[in-house]
Amino acid sequence: MGNSKGWEWEKVNANQARWQMPTEDGVYYAQKWSGAGRKDVLDLGAGLGRHSIWFAKQGLQVSALDISAYAIQHLNEWAEREQLTIRTAVGDMLELPYPDSSFDCVFVYHAISHADTEGVKQVIREIERVLRPGGELYTSICSKESLDFVESGFPKIDANTLLYTEDGPDKDVPHFYADVDDILELFQHFKIEKIRHVDYVYINGHKQDSKYYYLNAYRK
Ligand SMILES: C[S@@+](CC[C@H](N)C(=O)[O-])C[C@H]1O[C@@H](n2cnc3c(N)ncnc32)[C@H](O)[C@@H]1O
């Protein structure tokens, strides 16, 4: 298991606006979870906090963790401006600073893949530990069908993981890629409800060739 490295958010100043609006999935899960009477939600790898803020606005009790101190400071200031209470922590998703069975739901958007294979397995064990029985996980995982995985030429640090070496916020950050069989094995202790495979053709007006799996599953 390699050392964890988060995003250097300082490098994305010009693009921060897109990271401050919740994704469609974030909006949907906030509605699903608050409607179902779920209360305690962990936003893992929360980044600047676009989902944490949205979840808190829907009345959920939100904890947010990210390894980037810059991101968490941004989130704290944003929450203060909105007069929302969000429990934040700078920390590593491989070693969560929460007791067992702390959360009804865990939301991990474009973050679980930032570890090598052993690291991803460890994060999943940690998620299972902090979820209450019957608690729900929603996460995205990079797909092995993404062009990056097939032909980027980034160094492979294990069979599923590339180390991004291009300059940018995620330089030197591991990216773990999976297929359906990998996902079924990784989440074998969960009850899987749905797996989607999404092909992003355009993002922000730019042609893309990135693919992700989206999974929702319950702790048994
Ligand atoms: C692509 S960003 C997504 C941020 C947020 N989930 C969102 O959708 O706006 C990935 C985030 O994962 C964080 N991250 C990467 N490795 C981490 C680790 N080991 N522990 C905690 N956070 C980590 C990064 O710092 C970054 O903020």
mmCIF file of C-alpha atoms and ligand atoms in Angstrom:
data_model
loop_
_atom_site.group_PDB
_atom_site.id
_atom_site.type_symbol
_atom_site.label_atom_id
_atom_site.label_comp_id
_atom_site.label_asym_id
_atom_site.label_seq_id
_atom_site.Cartn_x
_atom_site.Cartn_y
_atom_site.Cartn_z
ATOM 1 C CA MET A 1 0.000 0.000 0.000
ATOM 2 C CA GLY A 2 1.594 3.290 -1.110
ATOM 3 C CA ASN A 3 1.528 6.605 0.743
ATOM 4 C CA SER A 4 -1.707 8.544 0.326
ATOM 5 C CA LYS A 5 -1.645 11.751 -1.670
ATOM 6 C CA GLY A 6 -4.648 14.009 -2.159
ATOM 7 C CA TRP A 7 -5.429 16.714 -4.646
ATOM 8 C CA GLU A 8 -3.558 19.991 -4.760
ATOM 9 C CA TRP A 9 -6.671 22.129 -4.910
ATOM 10 C CA GLU A 10 -4.507 25.257 -4.987
ATOM 11 C CA LYS A 11 -3.875 24.386 -8.660
ATOM 12 C CA VAL A 12 -7.536 24.500 -9.739
ATOM 13 C CA ASN A 13 -8.441 28.048 -8.833
ATOM 14 C CA ALA A 14 -9.767 28.902 -12.273
ATOM 15 C CA ASN A 15 -11.990 25.835 -12.338
ATOM 16 C CA GLN A 16 -13.333 25.899 -8.840
ATOM 17 C CA ALA A 17 -16.867 26.897 -9.888
ATOM 18 C CA ARG A 18 -17.622 23.461 -11.310
ATOM 19 C CA TRP A 19 -16.538 21.875 -8.028
ATOM 20 C CA GLN A 20 -18.953 24.013 -6.040
ATOM 21 C CA MET A 21 -22.170 22.707 -7.513
ATOM 22 C CA PRO A 22 -23.474 19.302 -6.424
ATOM 23 C CA THR A 23 -23.601 16.576 -9.060
ATOM 24 C CA GLU A 24 -26.959 15.163 -10.183
ATOM 25 C CA ASP A 25 -26.143 12.085 -8.124
ATOM 26 C CA GLY A 26 -25.498 14.201 -5.044
ATOM 27 C CA VAL A 27 -28.870 15.900 -5.434
ATOM 28 C CA TYR A 28 -30.626 12.562 -5.899
ATOM 29 C CA TYR A 29 -28.996 10.854 -2.909
ATOM 30 C CA ALA A 30 -29.651 13.813 -0.586
ATOM 31 C CA GLN A 31 -33.335 13.514 -1.482
ATOM 32 C CA LYS A 32 -33.343 9.729 -1.187
ATOM 33 C CA TRP A 33 -31.588 9.716 2.174
ATOM 34 C CA SER A 34 -33.448 12.562 3.837
ATOM 35 C CA GLY A 35 -36.755 11.153 2.534
ATOM 36 C CA ALA A 36 -35.913 7.770 4.049
ATOM 37 C CA GLY A 37 -35.156 9.307 7.445
ATOM 38 C CA ARG A 38 -31.396 8.701 7.178
ATOM 39 C CA LYS A 39 -29.493 11.169 9.333
ATOM 40 C CA ASP A 40 -25.728 10.780 9.639
ATOM 41 C CA VAL A 41 -23.878 11.045 6.341
ATOM 42 C CA LEU A 42 -20.147 10.890 5.693
ATOM 43 C CA ASP A 43 -18.848 12.715 2.604
ATOM 44 C CA LEU A 44 -15.527 10.972 2.080
ATOM 45 C CA GLY A 45 -12.899 12.722 -0.053
ATOM 46 C CA ALA A 46 -15.217 15.728 0.176
ATOM 47 C CA GLY A 47 -13.023 18.151 -1.787
ATOM 48 C CA LEU A 48 -14.215 21.758 -1.648
ATOM 49 C CA GLY A 49 -17.489 20.517 -0.154
ATOM 50 C CA ARG A 50 -20.121 20.801 -2.905
ATOM 51 C CA HIS A 51 -21.940 17.665 -1.719
ATOM 52 C CA SER A 52 -21.459 18.265 2.011
ATOM 53 C CA ILE A 53 -23.041 21.706 1.711
ATOM 54 C CA TRP A 54 -25.949 20.369 -0.321
ATOM 55 C CA PHE A 55 -26.546 17.452 2.065
ATOM 56 C CA ALA A 56 -26.502 19.794 5.082
ATOM 57 C CA LYS A 57 -28.991 22.114 3.343
ATOM 58 C CA GLN A 58 -31.335 19.129 3.023
ATOM 59 C CA GLY A 59 -31.204 18.633 6.794
ATOM 60 C CA LEU A 60 -28.717 15.749 6.920
ATOM 61 C CA GLN A 61 -26.054 15.655 9.665
ATOM 62 C CA VAL A 62 -22.870 15.787 7.642
ATOM 63 C CA SER A 63 -19.314 14.745 8.415
ATOM 64 C CA ALA A 64 -16.747 15.547 5.734
ATOM 65 C CA LEU A 65 -13.213 14.234 5.452
ATOM 66 C CA ASP A 66 -10.453 15.012 2.998
ATOM 67 C CA ILE A 67 -6.693 14.632 3.078
ATOM 68 C CA SER A 68 -6.306 18.149 1.623
ATOM 69 C CA ALA A 69 -6.132 20.800 4.353
ATOM 70 C CA TYR A 70 -6.794 23.436 1.662
ATOM 71 C CA ALA A 71 -10.066 21.733 0.676
ATOM 72 C CA ILE A 72 -11.247 21.354 4.267
ATOM 73 C CA GLN A 73 -10.466 24.981 5.056
ATOM 74 C CA HIS A 74 -12.469 26.003 2.000
ATOM 75 C CA LEU A 75 -15.351 23.801 3.168
ATOM 76 C CA ASN A 76 -15.239 25.233 6.710
ATOM 77 C CA GLU A 77 -15.397 28.799 5.393
ATOM 78 C CA TRP A 78 -18.221 27.919 2.991
ATOM 79 C CA ALA A 79 -20.235 26.222 5.757
ATOM 80 C CA GLU A 80 -19.754 29.252 7.990
ATOM 81 C CA ARG A 81 -21.011 31.601 5.272
ATOM 82 C CA GLU A 82 -24.078 29.384 4.802
ATOM 83 C CA GLN A 83 -24.533 29.071 8.584
ATOM 84 C CA LEU A 84 -24.437 25.294 8.322
ATOM 85 C CA THR A 85 -22.868 22.935 10.831
ATOM 86 C CA ILE A 86 -20.629 20.355 9.162
ATOM 87 C CA ARG A 87 -18.210 18.201 11.135
ATOM 88 C CA THR A 88 -15.000 18.349 9.109
ATOM 89 C CA ALA A 89 -11.701 16.500 9.392
ATOM 90 C CA VAL A 90 -8.414 16.514 7.552
ATOM 91 C CA GLY A 91 -7.544 12.842 7.361
ATOM 92 C CA ASP A 92 -6.799 9.777 5.285
ATOM 93 C CA MET A 93 -9.681 7.668 3.996
ATOM 94 C CA LEU A 94 -7.507 4.606 4.657
ATOM 95 C CA GLU A 95 -7.783 5.221 8.398
ATOM 96 C CA LEU A 96 -11.056 6.891 9.312
ATOM 97 C CA PRO A 97 -11.211 8.811 12.591
ATOM 98 C CA TYR A 98 -14.747 7.610 13.402
ATOM 99 C CA PRO A 99 -16.030 4.868 15.714
ATOM 100 C CA ASP A 100 -17.638 1.716 14.308
ATOM 101 C CA SER A 101 -21.236 2.101 13.054
ATOM 102 C CA SER A 102 -21.174 5.922 13.043
ATOM 103 C CA PHE A 103 -23.064 6.588 9.796
ATOM 104 C CA ASP A 104 -26.319 5.793 8.033
ATOM 105 C CA CYS A 105 -24.789 6.643 4.656
ATOM 106 C CA VAL A 106 -21.373 7.129 3.080
ATOM 107 C CA PHE A 107 -20.952 9.148 -0.143
ATOM 108 C CA VAL A 108 -17.611 8.885 -1.957
ATOM 109 C CA TYR A 109 -17.633 10.780 -5.242
ATOM 110 C CA HIS A 110 -14.571 10.438 -7.480
ATOM 111 C CA ALA A 111 -12.365 9.760 -4.464
ATOM 112 C CA ILE A 112 -12.301 6.022 -3.663
ATOM 113 C CA SER A 113 -10.132 5.440 -6.750
ATOM 114 C CA HIS A 114 -7.324 7.592 -5.330
ATOM 115 C CA ALA A 115 -5.442 4.635 -3.874
ATOM 116 C CA ASP A 116 -3.709 1.531 -5.160
ATOM 117 C CA THR A 117 -5.425 -1.870 -5.070
ATOM 118 C CA GLU A 118 -4.478 -2.650 -1.473
ATOM 119 C CA GLY A 119 -5.442 0.901 -0.479
ATOM 120 C CA VAL A 120 -8.883 0.647 -2.119
ATOM 121 C CA LYS A 121 -9.506 -2.628 -0.259
ATOM 122 C CA GLN A 122 -8.544 -0.895 2.984
ATOM 123 C CA VAL A 123 -10.877 2.071 2.289
ATOM 124 C CA ILE A 124 -13.748 -0.341 1.647
ATOM 125 C CA ARG A 125 -13.038 -2.119 4.958
ATOM 126 C CA GLU A 126 -13.085 1.264 6.682
ATOM 127 C CA ILE A 127 -16.388 2.230 5.026
ATOM 128 C CA GLU A 128 -17.909 -1.086 6.108
ATOM 129 C CA ARG A 129 -16.665 -0.488 9.658
ATOM 130 C CA VAL A 130 -18.120 3.029 10.022
ATOM 131 C CA LEU A 131 -21.470 2.231 8.348
ATOM 132 C CA ARG A 132 -24.311 0.990 10.505
ATOM 133 C CA PRO A 133 -25.835 -2.377 9.514
ATOM 134 C CA GLY A 134 -28.204 -1.641 6.621
ATOM 135 C CA GLY A 135 -26.383 1.656 5.964
ATOM 136 C CA GLU A 136 -25.956 2.740 2.343
ATOM 137 C CA LEU A 137 -22.831 3.473 0.325
ATOM 138 C CA TYR A 138 -22.781 5.455 -2.910
ATOM 139 C CA THR A 139 -19.502 5.693 -4.781
ATOM 140 C CA SER A 140 -17.883 6.117 -8.177
ATOM 141 C CA ILE A 141 -14.952 4.046 -9.418
ATOM 142 C CA CYS A 142 -12.799 4.653 -12.507
ATOM 143 C CA SER A 143 -13.542 2.136 -15.258
ATOM 144 C CA LYS A 144 -10.851 0.049 -16.924
ATOM 145 C CA GLU A 145 -12.486 0.971 -20.237
ATOM 146 C CA SER A 146 -11.349 4.608 -19.842
ATOM 147 C CA LEU A 147 -8.855 5.663 -22.479
ATOM 148 C CA ASP A 148 -6.469 6.759 -19.701
ATOM 149 C CA PHE A 149 -6.204 3.224 -18.445
ATOM 150 C CA VAL A 150 -5.866 1.737 -21.905
ATOM 151 C CA GLU A 151 -3.345 4.096 -23.463
ATOM 152 C CA SER A 152 -2.238 7.071 -21.319
ATOM 153 C CA GLY A 153 1.212 5.634 -20.713
ATOM 154 C CA PHE A 154 1.106 6.681 -17.046
ATOM 155 C CA PRO A 155 3.192 4.299 -14.936
ATOM 156 C CA LYS A 156 1.300 1.303 -13.591
ATOM 157 C CA ILE A 157 1.962 0.703 -9.903
ATOM 158 C CA ASP A 158 -0.117 -2.484 -9.789
ATOM 159 C CA ALA A 159 -2.404 -4.335 -12.213
ATOM 160 C CA ASN A 160 -5.303 -1.897 -11.618
ATOM 161 C CA THR A 161 -3.569 1.350 -10.690
ATOM 162 C CA LEU A 162 -1.882 4.183 -12.588
ATOM 163 C CA LEU A 163 0.107 7.023 -11.096
ATOM 164 C CA TYR A 164 -0.818 10.276 -12.873
ATOM 165 C CA THR A 165 2.385 12.084 -13.766
ATOM 166 C CA GLU A 166 0.895 14.959 -15.790
ATOM 167 C CA ASP A 167 1.063 18.366 -14.092
ATOM 168 C CA GLY A 168 -2.272 19.224 -12.463
ATOM 169 C CA PRO A 169 -4.094 18.895 -9.149
ATOM 170 C CA ASP A 170 -3.894 15.098 -9.222
ATOM 171 C CA LYS A 171 -0.215 14.782 -10.204
ATOM 172 C CA ASP A 172 1.379 11.814 -8.390
ATOM 173 C CA VAL A 173 -2.056 10.703 -7.143
ATOM 174 C CA PRO A 174 -2.887 7.022 -7.735
ATOM 175 C CA HIS A 175 -5.916 6.195 -9.905
ATOM 176 C CA PHE A 176 -7.448 2.760 -9.431
ATOM 177 C CA TYR A 177 -9.468 1.261 -12.308
ATOM 178 C CA ALA A 178 -11.935 -1.612 -12.093
ATOM 179 C CA ASP A 179 -14.262 -3.776 -14.164
ATOM 180 C CA VAL A 180 -17.488 -5.378 -12.969
ATOM 181 C CA ASP A 181 -15.754 -8.518 -11.703
ATOM 182 C CA ASP A 182 -13.332 -6.392 -9.677
ATOM 183 C CA ILE A 183 -16.255 -4.460 -8.179
ATOM 184 C CA LEU A 184 -18.184 -7.608 -7.269
ATOM 185 C CA GLU A 185 -15.102 -8.957 -5.524
ATOM 186 C CA LEU A 186 -14.233 -5.694 -3.762
ATOM 187 C CA PHE A 187 -17.761 -5.233 -2.420
ATOM 188 C CA GLN A 188 -18.496 -8.896 -1.693
ATOM 189 C CA HIS A 189 -19.433 -8.042 1.913
ATOM 190 C CA PHE A 190 -22.061 -5.537 0.761
ATOM 191 C CA LYS A 191 -25.519 -6.097 -0.676
ATOM 192 C CA ILE A 192 -25.239 -4.441 -4.081
ATOM 193 C CA GLU A 193 -28.340 -2.653 -5.327
ATOM 194 C CA LYS A 194 -27.160 -1.070 -8.571
ATOM 195 C CA ILE A 195 -24.045 -0.670 -10.692
ATOM 196 C CA ARG A 196 -24.067 1.789 -13.601
ATOM 197 C CA HIS A 197 -21.355 2.274 -16.225
ATOM 198 C CA VAL A 198 -21.208 5.833 -17.529
ATOM 199 C CA ASP A 199 -19.323 7.009 -20.590
ATOM 200 C CA TYR A 200 -18.513 10.749 -20.424
ATOM 201 C CA VAL A 201 -18.364 11.982 -23.989
ATOM 202 C CA TYR A 202 -18.227 15.734 -23.235
ATOM 203 C CA ILE A 203 -17.502 17.507 -19.952
ATOM 204 C CA ASN A 204 -17.605 21.304 -19.699
ATOM 205 C CA GLY A 205 -17.693 21.509 -23.482
ATOM 206 C CA HIS A 206 -14.543 19.429 -23.946
ATOM 207 C CA LYS A 207 -14.468 16.009 -25.555
ATOM 208 C CA GLN A 208 -13.668 13.299 -23.032
ATOM 209 C CA ASP A 209 -13.080 9.609 -23.020
ATOM 210 C CA SER A 210 -13.489 8.750 -19.381
ATOM 211 C CA LYS A 211 -15.740 6.062 -18.002
ATOM 212 C CA TYR A 212 -16.871 5.411 -14.458
ATOM 213 C CA TYR A 213 -18.825 2.841 -12.520
ATOM 214 C CA TYR A 214 -21.381 4.129 -10.024
ATOM 215 C CA LEU A 215 -22.370 1.781 -7.261
ATOM 216 C CA ASN A 216 -24.899 1.839 -4.493
ATOM 217 C CA ALA A 217 -24.796 -0.913 -1.925
ATOM 218 C CA TYR A 218 -25.798 -1.642 1.647
ATOM 219 C CA ARG A 219 -23.794 -2.854 4.586
ATOM 220 C CA LYS A 220 -25.097 -6.319 5.475
HETATM 221 C C1 LIG B 1 -11.814 14.393 -7.642
HETATM 222 S S1 LIG B 1 -11.796 15.080 -6.041
HETATM 223 C C2 LIG B 1 -13.521 14.906 -5.614
HETATM 224 C C3 LIG B 1 -13.950 15.788 -4.506
HETATM 225 C C4 LIG B 1 -15.423 15.704 -4.096
HETATM 226 N N1 LIG B 1 -15.817 14.356 -3.751
HETATM 227 C C5 LIG B 1 -16.299 16.259 -5.163
HETATM 228 O O1 LIG B 1 -17.029 15.492 -5.812
HETATM 229 O O2 LIG B 1 -16.291 17.478 -5.356
HETATM 230 C C6 LIG B 1 -11.010 13.806 -5.063
HETATM 231 C C7 LIG B 1 -10.804 14.187 -3.603
HETATM 232 O O3 LIG B 1 -10.315 13.043 -2.879
HETATM 233 C C8 LIG B 1 -9.344 13.499 -1.958
HETATM 234 N N2 LIG B 1 -8.464 12.383 -1.565
HETATM 235 C C9 LIG B 1 -7.554 11.725 -2.322
HETATM 236 N N3 LIG B 1 -6.932 10.782 -1.602
HETATM 237 C C10 LIG B 1 -7.450 10.840 -0.354
HETATM 238 C C11 LIG B 1 -7.218 10.116 0.846
HETATM 239 N N4 LIG B 1 -6.305 9.131 0.910
HETATM 240 N N5 LIG B 1 -7.937 10.416 1.941
HETATM 241 C C12 LIG B 1 -8.871 11.421 1.907
HETATM 242 N N6 LIG B 1 -9.131 12.152 0.796
HETATM 243 C C13 LIG B 1 -8.436 11.858 -0.318
HETATM 244 C C14 LIG B 1 -8.608 14.591 -2.709
HETATM 245 O O4 LIG B 1 -7.840 15.441 -1.889
HETATM 246 C C15 LIG B 1 -9.786 15.290 -3.407
HETATM 247 O O5 LIG B 1 -10.300 16.322 -2.620
#
